[in-house]
PDB file of C-alpha atoms and ligand atoms in Angstrom:
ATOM      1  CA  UNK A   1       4.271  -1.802  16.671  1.00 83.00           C
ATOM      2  CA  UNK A   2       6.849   1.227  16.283  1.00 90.00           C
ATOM      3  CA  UNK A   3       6.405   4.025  18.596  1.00 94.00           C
ATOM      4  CA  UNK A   4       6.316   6.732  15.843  1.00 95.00           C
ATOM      5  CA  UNK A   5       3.798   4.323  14.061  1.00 96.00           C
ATOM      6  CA  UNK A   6       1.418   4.399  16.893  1.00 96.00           C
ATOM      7  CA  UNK A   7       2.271   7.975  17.853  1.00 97.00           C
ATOM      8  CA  UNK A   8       1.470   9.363  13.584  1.00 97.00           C
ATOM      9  CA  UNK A   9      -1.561   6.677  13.228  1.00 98.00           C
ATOM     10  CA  UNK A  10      -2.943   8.169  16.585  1.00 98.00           C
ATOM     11  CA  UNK A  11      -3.281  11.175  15.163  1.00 97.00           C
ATOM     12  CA  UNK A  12      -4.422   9.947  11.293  1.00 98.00           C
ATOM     13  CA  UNK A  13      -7.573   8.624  13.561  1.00 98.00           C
ATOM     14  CA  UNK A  14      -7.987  11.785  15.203  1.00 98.00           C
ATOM     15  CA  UNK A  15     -11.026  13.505  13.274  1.00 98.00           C
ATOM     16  CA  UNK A  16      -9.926  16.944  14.521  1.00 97.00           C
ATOM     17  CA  UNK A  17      -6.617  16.231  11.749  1.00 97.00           C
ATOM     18  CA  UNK A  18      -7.854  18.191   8.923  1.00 96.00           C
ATOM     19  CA  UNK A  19      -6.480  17.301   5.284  1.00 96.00           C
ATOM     20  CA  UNK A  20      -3.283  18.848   5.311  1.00 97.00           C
ATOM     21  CA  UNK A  21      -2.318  17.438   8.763  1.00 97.00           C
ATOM     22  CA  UNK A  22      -3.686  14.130   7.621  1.00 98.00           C
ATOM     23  CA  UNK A  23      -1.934  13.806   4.268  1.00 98.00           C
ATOM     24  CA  UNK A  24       1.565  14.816   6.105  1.00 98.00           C
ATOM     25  CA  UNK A  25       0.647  12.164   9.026  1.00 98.00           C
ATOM     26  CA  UNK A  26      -0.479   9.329   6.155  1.00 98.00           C
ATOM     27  CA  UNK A  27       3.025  10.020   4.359  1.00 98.00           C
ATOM     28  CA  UNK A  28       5.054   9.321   7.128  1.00 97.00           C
ATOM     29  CA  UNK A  29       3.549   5.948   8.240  1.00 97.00           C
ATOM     30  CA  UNK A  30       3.472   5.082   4.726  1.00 98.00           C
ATOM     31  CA  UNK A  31       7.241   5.439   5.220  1.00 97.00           C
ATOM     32  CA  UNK A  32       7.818   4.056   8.267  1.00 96.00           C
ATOM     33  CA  UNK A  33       6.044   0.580   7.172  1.00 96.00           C
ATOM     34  CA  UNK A  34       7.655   0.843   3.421  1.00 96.00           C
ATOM     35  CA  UNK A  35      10.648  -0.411   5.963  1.00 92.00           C
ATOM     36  CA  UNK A  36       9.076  -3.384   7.298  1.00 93.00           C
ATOM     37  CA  UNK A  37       7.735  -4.082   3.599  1.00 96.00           C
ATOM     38  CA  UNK A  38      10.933  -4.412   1.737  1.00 97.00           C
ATOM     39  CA  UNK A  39      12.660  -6.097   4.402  1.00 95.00           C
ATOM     40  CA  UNK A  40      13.251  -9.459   1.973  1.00 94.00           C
ATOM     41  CA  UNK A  41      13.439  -7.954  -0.781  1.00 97.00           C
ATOM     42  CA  UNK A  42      16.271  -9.840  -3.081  1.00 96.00           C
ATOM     43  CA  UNK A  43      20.094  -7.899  -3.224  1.00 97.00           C
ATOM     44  CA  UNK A  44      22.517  -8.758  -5.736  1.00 98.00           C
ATOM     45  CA  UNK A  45      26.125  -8.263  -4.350  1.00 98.00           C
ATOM     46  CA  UNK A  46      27.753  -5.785  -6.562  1.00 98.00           C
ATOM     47  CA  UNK A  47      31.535  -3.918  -6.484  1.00 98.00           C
ATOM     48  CA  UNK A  48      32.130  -0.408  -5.993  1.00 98.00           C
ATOM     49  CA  UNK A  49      34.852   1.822  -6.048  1.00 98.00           C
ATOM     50  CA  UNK A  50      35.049   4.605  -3.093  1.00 98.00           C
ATOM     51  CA  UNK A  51      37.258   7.018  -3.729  1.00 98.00           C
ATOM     52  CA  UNK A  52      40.094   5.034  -1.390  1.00 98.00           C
ATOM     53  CA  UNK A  53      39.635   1.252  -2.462  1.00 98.00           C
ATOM     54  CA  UNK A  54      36.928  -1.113  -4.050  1.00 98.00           C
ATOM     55  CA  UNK A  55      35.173  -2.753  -1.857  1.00 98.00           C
ATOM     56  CA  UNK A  56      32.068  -5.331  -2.096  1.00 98.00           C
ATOM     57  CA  UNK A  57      28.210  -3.562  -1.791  1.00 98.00           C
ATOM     58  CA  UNK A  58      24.743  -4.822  -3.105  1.00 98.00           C
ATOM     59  CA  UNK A  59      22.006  -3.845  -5.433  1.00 97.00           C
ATOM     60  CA  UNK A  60      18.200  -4.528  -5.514  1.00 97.00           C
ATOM     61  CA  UNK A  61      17.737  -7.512  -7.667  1.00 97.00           C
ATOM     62  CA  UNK A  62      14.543  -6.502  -9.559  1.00 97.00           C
ATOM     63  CA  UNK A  63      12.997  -3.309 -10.486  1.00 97.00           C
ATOM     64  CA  UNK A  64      10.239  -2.217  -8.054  1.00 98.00           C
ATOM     65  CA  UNK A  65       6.926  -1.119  -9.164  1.00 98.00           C
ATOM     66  CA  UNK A  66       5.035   0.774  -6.811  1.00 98.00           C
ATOM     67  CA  UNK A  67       0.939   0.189  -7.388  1.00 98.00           C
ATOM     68  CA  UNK A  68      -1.022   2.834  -5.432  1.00 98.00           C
ATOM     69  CA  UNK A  69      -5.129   2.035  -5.373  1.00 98.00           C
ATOM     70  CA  UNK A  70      -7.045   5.604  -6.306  1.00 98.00           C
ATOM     71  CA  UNK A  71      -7.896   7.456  -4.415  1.00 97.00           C
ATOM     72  CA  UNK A  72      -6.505   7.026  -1.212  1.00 98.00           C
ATOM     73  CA  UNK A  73      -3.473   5.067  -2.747  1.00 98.00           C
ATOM     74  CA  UNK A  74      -1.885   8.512  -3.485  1.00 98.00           C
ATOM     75  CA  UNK A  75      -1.911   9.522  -0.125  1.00 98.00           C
ATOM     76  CA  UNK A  76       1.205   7.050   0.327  1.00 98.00           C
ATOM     77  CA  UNK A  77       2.894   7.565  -2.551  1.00 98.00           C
ATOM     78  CA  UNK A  78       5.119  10.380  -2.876  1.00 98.00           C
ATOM     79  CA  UNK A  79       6.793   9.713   0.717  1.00 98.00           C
ATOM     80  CA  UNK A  80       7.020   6.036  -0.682  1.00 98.00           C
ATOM     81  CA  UNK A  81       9.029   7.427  -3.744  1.00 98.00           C
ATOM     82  CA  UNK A  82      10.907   9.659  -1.626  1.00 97.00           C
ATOM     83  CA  UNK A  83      12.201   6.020  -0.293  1.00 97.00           C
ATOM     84  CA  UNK A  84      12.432   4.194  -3.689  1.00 97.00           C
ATOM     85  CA  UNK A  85      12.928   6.866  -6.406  1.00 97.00           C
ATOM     86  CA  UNK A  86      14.006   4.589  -9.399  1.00 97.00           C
ATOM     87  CA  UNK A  87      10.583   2.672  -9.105  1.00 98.00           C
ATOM     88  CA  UNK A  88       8.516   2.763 -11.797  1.00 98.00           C
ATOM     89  CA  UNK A  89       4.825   3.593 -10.962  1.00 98.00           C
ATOM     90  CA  UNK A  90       1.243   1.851 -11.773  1.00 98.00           C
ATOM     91  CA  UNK A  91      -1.876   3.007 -11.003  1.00 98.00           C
ATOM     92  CA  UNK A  92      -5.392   1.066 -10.440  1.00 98.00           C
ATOM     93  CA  UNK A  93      -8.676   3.143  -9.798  1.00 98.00           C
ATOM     94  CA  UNK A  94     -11.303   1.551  -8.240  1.00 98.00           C
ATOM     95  CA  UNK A  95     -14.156   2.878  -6.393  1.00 97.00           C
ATOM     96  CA  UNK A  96     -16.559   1.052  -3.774  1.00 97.00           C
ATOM     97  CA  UNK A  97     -20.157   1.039  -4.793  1.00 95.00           C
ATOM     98  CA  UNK A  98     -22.105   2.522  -1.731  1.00 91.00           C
ATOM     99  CA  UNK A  99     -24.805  -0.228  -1.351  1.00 94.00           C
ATOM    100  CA  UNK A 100     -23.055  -3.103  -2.114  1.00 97.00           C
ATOM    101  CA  UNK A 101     -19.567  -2.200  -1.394  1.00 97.00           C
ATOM    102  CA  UNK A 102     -18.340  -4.183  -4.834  1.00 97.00           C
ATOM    103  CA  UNK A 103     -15.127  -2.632  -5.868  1.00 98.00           C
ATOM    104  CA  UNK A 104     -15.692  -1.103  -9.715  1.00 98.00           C
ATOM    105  CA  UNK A 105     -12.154  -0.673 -11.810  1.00 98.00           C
ATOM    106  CA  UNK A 106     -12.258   2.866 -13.607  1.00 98.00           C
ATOM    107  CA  UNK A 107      -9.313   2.825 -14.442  1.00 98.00           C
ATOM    108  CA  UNK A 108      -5.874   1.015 -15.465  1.00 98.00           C
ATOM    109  CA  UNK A 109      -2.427   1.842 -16.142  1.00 98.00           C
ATOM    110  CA  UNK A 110       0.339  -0.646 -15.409  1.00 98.00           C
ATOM    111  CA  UNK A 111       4.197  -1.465 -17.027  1.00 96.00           C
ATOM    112  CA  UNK A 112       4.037  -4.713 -19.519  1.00 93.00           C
ATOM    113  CA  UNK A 113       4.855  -8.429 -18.118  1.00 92.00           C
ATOM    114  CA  UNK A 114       5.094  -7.443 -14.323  1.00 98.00           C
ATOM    115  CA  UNK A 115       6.487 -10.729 -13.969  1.00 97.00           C
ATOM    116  CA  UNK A 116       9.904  -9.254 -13.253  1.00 96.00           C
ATOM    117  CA  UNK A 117       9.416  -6.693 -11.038  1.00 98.00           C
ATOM    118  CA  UNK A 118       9.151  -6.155  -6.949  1.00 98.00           C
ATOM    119  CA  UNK A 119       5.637  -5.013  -6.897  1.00 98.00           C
ATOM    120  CA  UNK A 120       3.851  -2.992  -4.210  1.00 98.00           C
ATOM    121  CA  UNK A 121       0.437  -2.788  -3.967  1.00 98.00           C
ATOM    122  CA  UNK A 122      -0.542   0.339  -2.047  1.00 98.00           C
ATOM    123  CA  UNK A 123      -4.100   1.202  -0.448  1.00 98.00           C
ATOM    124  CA  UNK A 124      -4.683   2.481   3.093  1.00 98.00           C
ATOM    125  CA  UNK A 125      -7.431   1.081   3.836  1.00 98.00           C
ATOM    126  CA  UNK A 126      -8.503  -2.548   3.779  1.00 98.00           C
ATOM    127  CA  UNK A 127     -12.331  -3.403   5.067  1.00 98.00           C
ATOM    128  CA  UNK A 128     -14.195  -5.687   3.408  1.00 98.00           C
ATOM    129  CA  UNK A 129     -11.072  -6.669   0.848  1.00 98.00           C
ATOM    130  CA  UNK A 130     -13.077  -6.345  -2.109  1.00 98.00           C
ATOM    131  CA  UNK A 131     -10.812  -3.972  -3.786  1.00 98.00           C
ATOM    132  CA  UNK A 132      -7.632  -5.610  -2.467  1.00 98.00           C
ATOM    133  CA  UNK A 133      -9.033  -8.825  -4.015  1.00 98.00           C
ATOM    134  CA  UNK A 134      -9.932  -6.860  -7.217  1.00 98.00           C
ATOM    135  CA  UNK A 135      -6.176  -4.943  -7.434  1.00 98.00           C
ATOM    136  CA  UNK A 136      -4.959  -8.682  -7.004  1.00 98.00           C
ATOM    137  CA  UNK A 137      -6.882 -10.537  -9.812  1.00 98.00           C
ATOM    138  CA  UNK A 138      -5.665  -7.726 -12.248  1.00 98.00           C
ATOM    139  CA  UNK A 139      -1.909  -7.977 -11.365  1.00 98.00           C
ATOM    140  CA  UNK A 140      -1.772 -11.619 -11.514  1.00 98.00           C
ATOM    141  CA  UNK A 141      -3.744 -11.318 -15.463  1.00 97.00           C
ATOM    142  CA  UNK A 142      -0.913  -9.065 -15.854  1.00 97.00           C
ATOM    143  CA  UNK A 143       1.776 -11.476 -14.345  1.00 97.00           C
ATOM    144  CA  UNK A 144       2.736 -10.134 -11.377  1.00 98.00           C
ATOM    145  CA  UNK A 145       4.668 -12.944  -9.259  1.00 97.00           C
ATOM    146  CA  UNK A 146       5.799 -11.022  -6.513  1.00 97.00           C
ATOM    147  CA  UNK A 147       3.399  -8.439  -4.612  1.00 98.00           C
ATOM    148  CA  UNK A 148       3.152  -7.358  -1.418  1.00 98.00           C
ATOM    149  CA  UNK A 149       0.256  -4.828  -0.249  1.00 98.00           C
ATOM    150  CA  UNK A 150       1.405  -2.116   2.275  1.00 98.00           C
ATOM    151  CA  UNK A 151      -1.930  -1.012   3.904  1.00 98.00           C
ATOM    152  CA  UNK A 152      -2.226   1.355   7.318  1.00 98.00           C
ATOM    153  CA  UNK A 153      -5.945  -0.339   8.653  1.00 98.00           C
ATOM    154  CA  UNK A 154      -7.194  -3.121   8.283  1.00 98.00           C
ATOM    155  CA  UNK A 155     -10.329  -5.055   9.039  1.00 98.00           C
ATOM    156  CA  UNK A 156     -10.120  -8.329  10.379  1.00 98.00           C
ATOM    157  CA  UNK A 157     -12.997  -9.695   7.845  1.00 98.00           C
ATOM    158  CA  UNK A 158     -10.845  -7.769   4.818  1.00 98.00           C
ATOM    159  CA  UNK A 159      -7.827  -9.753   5.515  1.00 98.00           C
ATOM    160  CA  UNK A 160      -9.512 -13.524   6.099  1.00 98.00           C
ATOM    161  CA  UNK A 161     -11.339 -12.237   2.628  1.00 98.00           C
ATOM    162  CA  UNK A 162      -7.870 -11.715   0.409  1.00 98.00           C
ATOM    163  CA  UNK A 163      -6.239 -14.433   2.191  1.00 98.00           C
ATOM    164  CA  UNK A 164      -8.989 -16.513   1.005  1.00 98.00           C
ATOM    165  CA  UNK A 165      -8.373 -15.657  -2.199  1.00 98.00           C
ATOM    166  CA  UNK A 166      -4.332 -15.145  -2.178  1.00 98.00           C
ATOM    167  CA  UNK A 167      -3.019 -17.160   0.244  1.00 98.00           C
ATOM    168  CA  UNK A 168       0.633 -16.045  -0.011  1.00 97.00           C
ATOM    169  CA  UNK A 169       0.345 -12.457  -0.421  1.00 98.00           C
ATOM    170  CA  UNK A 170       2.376 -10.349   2.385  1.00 98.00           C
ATOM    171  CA  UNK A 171       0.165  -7.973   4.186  1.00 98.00           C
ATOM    172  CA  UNK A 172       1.920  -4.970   5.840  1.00 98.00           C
ATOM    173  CA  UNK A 173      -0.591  -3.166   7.880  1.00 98.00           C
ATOM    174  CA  UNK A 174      -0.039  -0.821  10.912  1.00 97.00           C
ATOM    175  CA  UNK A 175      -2.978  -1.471  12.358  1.00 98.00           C
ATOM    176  CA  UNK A 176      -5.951  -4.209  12.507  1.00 98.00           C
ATOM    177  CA  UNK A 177      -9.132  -3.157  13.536  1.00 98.00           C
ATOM    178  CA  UNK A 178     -12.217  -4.416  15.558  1.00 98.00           C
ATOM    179  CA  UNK A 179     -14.530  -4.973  12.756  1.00 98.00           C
ATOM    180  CA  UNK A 180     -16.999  -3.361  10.364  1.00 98.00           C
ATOM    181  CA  UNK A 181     -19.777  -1.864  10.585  1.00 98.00           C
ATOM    182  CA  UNK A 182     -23.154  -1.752   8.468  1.00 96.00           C
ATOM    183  CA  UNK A 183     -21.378   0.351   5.748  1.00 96.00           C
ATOM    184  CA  UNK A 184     -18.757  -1.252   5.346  1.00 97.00           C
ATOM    185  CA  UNK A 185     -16.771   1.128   7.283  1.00 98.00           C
ATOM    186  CA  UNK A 186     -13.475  -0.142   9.639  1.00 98.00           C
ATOM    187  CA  UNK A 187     -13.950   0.267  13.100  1.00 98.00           C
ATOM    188  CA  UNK A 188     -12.675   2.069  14.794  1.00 98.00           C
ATOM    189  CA  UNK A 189     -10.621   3.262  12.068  1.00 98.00           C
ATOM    190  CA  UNK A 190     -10.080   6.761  10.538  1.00 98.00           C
ATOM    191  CA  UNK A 191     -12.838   7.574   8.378  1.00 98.00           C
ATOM    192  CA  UNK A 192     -13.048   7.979   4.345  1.00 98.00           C
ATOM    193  CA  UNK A 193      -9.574   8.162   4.046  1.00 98.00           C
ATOM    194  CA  UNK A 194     -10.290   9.375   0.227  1.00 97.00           C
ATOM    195  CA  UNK A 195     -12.333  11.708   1.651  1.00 97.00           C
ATOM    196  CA  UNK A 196     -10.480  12.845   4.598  1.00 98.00           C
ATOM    197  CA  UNK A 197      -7.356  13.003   2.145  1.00 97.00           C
ATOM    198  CA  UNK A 198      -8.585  15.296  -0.677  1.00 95.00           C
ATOM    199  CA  UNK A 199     -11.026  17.619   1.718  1.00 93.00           C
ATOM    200  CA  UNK A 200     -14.289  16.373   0.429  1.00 90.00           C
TER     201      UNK A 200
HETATM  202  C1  PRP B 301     -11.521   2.887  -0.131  1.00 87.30           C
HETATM  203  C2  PRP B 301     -10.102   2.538   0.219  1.00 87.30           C
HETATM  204  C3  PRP B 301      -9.915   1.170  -0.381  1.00 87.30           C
HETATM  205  C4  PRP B 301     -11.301   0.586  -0.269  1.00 87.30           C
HETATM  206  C5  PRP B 301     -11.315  -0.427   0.820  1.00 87.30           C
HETATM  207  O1  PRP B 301     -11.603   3.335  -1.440  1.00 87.30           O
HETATM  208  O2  PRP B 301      -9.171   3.467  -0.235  1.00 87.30           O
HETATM  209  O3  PRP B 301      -9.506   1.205  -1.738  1.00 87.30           O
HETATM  210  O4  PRP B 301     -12.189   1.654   0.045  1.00 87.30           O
HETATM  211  O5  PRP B 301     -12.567  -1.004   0.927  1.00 87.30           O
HETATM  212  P1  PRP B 301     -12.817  -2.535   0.613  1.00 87.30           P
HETATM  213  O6  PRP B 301     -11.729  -3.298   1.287  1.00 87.30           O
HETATM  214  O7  PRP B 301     -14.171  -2.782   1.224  1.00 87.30           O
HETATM  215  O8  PRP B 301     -12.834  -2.723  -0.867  1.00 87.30           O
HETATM  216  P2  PRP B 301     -12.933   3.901  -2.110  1.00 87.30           P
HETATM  217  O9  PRP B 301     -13.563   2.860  -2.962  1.00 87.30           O
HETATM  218  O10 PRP B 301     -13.807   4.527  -1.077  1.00 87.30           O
HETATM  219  O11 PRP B 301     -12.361   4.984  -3.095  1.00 87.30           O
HETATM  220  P3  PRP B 301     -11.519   6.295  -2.748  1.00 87.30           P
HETATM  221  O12 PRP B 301     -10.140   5.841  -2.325  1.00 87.30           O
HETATM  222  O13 PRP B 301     -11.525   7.020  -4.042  1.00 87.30           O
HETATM  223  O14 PRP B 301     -12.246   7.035  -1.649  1.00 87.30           O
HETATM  224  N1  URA B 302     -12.669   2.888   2.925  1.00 87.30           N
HETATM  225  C1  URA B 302     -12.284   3.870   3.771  1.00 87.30           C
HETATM  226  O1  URA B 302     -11.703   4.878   3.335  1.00 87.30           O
HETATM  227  N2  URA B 302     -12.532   3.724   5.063  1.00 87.30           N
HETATM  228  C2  URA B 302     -13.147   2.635   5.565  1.00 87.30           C
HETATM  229  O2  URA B 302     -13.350   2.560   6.805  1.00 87.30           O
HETATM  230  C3  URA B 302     -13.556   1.627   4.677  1.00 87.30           C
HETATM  231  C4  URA B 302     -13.299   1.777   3.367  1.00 87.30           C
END
């Protein structure tokens, strides 16, 4: 794992980080792993003129759609835009039920036919997997054919639950936990990170 990974997630565990501290700290991982994410993404080579000669370079092949998972989604977003600012931006709300941890949709918004686009599926937190698995089953109705989900901690029963289901889907975490507990919570993990985000 990167130093400064270890070093900013340290401190995005640390329950003394209050919300500003925490958002700043959740951005920059967010970035730091966005790295690791794209790594295979698809370039096209491309010519460009400097202002001495032309000379070969590349482009991104596809159009990248970034998918952050409300609320805690956000918390990665803008220093993931910072990174890819031509992406276009989906959003999928979905919110845990507190006693049986089912992941409910509340809300929707994504391009048409995803089919051609880099897509990255955003959420911070992955315990049980239920709304990973939920994000998932709605991108592929919508076609998506290339997703990867960047995620900062993860649960070891989470991932053996959206592998189960999506075999092939990249998972970029910076972390994976020890397990969960009663409540679904990760272990040790950071907390609500919805919660600890917003400041409620
Ligand atoms: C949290 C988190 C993930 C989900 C992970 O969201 O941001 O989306 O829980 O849990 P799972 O793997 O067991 O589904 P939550 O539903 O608490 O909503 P929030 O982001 O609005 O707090
Ligand atoms: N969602 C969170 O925000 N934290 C957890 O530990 C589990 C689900």
């Amino acid at each position: 794992m990167h130093p400064l990974v270890q070093h900013n997630l340290t401190r995005l565990r640390d329950e003394c980080s209050g919300p500003q501290e925490f958002r700043r700290l959740m951005g920059e991982v967010a970035a730091l792993m966005l790295y690791e994410a794209t790594h295979s993404f698809a370039v096209k080579p491309v010519s460009v003129r400097t202002p001495l000669e032309r000379t070969r370079g590349c482009q991104l092949q596809r159009e990248v759609v970034l998918v952050p998972v409300l609320r805690a989604g956000l918390g990665m977003l803008d220093s993931i835009l910072q990174l890819i600012p031509h992406a276009r931006v989906g959003f999928i709300g979905l919110k845990r039920e507190e006693t049986t941890l089912r992941a409910m949709f509340y809300h929707k918004s994504l391009p048409l036919n995803l089919s051609r686009y880099e897509v990255i599926l955003i959420d911070p937190m992955l315990a049980t997997g239920g709304s990973a698995v939920a994000a998932m089953d709605l991108l592929s109705e919508r076609d998506a054919r290339r997703v990867r989900l960047v995620n900062l901690v993860a649960a070891p029963e989470g991932i053996r639950h959206v592998h189960s289901h999506y075999p092939d889907l990249p998972i970029f975490t910076a972390a994976i936990d020890r397990r969960l507990n009663e409540r679904g919570y990760i272990l040790p993990g950071l907390g609500d990170a919805g919660d600890r985000l917003f400041g409620v």
